[in-house]
mmCIF file of C-alpha atoms in Angstrom:
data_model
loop_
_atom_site.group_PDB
_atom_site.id
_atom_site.type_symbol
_atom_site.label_atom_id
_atom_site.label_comp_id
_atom_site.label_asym_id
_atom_site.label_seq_id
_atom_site.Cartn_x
_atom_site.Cartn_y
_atom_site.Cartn_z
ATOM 1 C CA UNK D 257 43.811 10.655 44.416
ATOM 2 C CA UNK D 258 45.495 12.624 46.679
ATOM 3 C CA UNK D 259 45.068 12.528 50.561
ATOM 4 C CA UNK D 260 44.427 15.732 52.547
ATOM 5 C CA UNK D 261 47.156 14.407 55.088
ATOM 6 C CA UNK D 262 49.513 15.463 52.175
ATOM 7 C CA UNK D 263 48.719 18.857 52.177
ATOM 8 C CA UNK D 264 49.251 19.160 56.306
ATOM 9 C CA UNK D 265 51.796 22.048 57.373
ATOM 10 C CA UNK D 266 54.352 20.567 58.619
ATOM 11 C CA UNK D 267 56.239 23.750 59.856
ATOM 12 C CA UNK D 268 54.961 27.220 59.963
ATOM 13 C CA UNK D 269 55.449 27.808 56.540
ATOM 14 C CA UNK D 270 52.645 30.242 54.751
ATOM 15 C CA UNK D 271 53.147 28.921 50.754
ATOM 16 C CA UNK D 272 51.580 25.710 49.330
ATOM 17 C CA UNK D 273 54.657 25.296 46.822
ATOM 18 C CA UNK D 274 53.795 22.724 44.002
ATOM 19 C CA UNK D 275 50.102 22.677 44.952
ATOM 20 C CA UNK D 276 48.638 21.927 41.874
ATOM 21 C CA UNK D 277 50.042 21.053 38.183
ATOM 22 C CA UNK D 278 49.896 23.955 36.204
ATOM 23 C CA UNK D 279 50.489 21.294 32.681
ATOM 24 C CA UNK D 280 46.650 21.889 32.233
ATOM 25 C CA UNK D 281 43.301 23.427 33.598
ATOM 26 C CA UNK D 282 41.822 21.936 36.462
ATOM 27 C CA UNK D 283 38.672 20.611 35.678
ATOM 28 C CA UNK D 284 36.919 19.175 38.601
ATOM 29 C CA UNK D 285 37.658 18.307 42.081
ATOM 30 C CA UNK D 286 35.302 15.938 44.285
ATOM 31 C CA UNK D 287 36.005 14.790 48.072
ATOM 32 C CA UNK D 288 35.915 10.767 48.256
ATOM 33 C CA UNK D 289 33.010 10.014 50.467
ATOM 34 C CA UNK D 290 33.536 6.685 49.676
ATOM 35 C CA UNK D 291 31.594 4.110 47.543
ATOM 36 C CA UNK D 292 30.774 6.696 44.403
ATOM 37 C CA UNK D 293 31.462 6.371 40.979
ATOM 38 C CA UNK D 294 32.293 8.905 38.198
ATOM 39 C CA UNK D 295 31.524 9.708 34.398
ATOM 40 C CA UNK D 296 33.705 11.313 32.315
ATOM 41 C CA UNK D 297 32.855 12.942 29.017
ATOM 42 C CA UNK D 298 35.214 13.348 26.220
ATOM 43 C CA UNK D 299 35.003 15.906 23.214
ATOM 44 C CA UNK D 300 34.518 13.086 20.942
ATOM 45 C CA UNK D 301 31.248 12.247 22.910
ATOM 46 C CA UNK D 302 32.657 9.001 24.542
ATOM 47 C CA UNK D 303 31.883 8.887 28.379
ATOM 48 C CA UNK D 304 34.088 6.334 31.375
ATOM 49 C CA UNK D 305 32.325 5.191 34.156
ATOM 50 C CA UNK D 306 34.913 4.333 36.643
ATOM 51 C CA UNK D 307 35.661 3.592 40.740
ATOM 52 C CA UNK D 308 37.974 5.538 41.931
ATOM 53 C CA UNK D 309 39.364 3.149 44.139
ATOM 54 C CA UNK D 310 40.678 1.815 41.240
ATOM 55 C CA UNK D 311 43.116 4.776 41.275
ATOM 56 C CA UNK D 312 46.050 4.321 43.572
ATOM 57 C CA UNK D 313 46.515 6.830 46.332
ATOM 58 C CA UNK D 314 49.694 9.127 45.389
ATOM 59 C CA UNK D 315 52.031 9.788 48.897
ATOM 60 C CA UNK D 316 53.015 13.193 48.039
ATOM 61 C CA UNK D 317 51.062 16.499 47.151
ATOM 62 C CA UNK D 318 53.736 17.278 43.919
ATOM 63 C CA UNK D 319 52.273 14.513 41.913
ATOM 64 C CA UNK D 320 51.497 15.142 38.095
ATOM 65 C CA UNK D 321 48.280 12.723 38.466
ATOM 66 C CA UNK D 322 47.112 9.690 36.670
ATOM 67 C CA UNK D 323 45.691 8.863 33.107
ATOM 68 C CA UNK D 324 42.081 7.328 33.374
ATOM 69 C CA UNK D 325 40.602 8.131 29.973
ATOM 70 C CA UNK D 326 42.756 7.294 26.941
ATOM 71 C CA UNK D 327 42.580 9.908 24.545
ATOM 72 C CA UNK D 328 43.010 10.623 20.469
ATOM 73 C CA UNK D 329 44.918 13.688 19.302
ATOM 74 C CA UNK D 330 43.537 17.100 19.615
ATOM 75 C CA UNK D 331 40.681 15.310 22.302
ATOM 76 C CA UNK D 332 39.992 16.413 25.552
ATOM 77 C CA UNK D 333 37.917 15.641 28.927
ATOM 78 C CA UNK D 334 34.685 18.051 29.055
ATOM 79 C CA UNK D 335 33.704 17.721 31.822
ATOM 80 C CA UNK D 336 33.803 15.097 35.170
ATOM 81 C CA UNK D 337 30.814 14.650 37.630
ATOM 82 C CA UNK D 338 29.319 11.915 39.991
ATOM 83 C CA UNK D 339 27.584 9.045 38.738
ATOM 84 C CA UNK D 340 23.671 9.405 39.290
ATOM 85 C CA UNK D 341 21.812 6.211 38.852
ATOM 86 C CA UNK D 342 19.769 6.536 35.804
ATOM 87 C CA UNK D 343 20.980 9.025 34.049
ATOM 88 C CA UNK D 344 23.006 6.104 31.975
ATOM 89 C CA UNK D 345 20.185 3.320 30.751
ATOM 90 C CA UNK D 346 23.069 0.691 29.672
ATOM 91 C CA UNK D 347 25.943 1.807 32.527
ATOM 92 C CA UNK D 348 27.766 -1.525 32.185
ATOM 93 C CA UNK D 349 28.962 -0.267 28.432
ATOM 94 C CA UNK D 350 30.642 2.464 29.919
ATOM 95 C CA UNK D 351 32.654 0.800 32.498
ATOM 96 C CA UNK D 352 36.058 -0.956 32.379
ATOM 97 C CA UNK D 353 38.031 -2.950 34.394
ATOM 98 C CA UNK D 354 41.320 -1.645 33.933
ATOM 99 C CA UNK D 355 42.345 1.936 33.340
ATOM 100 C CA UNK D 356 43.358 3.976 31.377
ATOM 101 C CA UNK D 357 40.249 3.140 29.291
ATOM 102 C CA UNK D 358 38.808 4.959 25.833
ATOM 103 C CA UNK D 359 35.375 4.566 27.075
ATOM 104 C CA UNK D 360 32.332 4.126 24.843
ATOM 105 C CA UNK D 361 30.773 5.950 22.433
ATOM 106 C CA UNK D 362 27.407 7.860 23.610
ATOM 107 C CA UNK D 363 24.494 6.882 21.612
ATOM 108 C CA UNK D 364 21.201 7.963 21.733
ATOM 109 C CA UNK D 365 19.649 4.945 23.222
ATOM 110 C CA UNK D 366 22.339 5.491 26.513
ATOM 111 C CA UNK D 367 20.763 8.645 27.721
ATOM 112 C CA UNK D 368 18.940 7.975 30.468
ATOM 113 C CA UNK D 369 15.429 10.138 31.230
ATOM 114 C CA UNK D 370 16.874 14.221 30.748
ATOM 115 C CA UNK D 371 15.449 17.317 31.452
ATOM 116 C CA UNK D 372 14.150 19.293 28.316
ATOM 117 C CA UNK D 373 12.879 22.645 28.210
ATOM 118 C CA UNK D 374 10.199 22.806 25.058
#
């Protein structure tokens, strides 16, 4: 979490130097509106549901981020979007308390009503 504010021109300079990380692909950026929740997917089908207040708010714009999802070797995150409720039918597996977190495994069961084109 990184405030706007941090990001203000404070001179008439024209560059953003060290506006993003370039360590690895940026997958997903959301504006806090305050309140929401996120779920994040892994490769190795777990999925976090997390605040992110729970994230502390970084002071400058150069920072290299913060680890929510603990990950295995050769893993990645797939893919990051807003909670919706419903889509999840047992959410409370998914959260944790304290991050980083591994999340849970996705069973069948979890999906929540989906879309299917047959």
């Amino acid at each position: 979490r990184v405030p706007l504010s941090a990001y203000e021109t404070k001179t008439n300079r024209k560059k953003l130097s060290n506006a993003y990380s370039d360590k690895s692909p940026l997958l997903a950026v959301f504006e806090e509106q305050g309140g929401g929740e996120f779920v994040l997917q892994s490769s190795n089908r777990r999925r976090l549901l997390f605040d992110p207040q729970m994230i502390a708010v970084k002071t400058t714009r150069s920072t290299q981020g913060v680890q929510v999802m603990t990950l295995r070797k050769n893993h990645f995150v797939e893919s990051a979007q807003p909670y919706v409720e419903g889509s999840l039918v047992n959410p409370h597996r998914f959260r944790s308390k304290t991050l980083p977190a591994a999340g849970a495994i996705l069973r069948e069961e979890d999906l929540g009503e989906q879309l299917s084109l047959s």
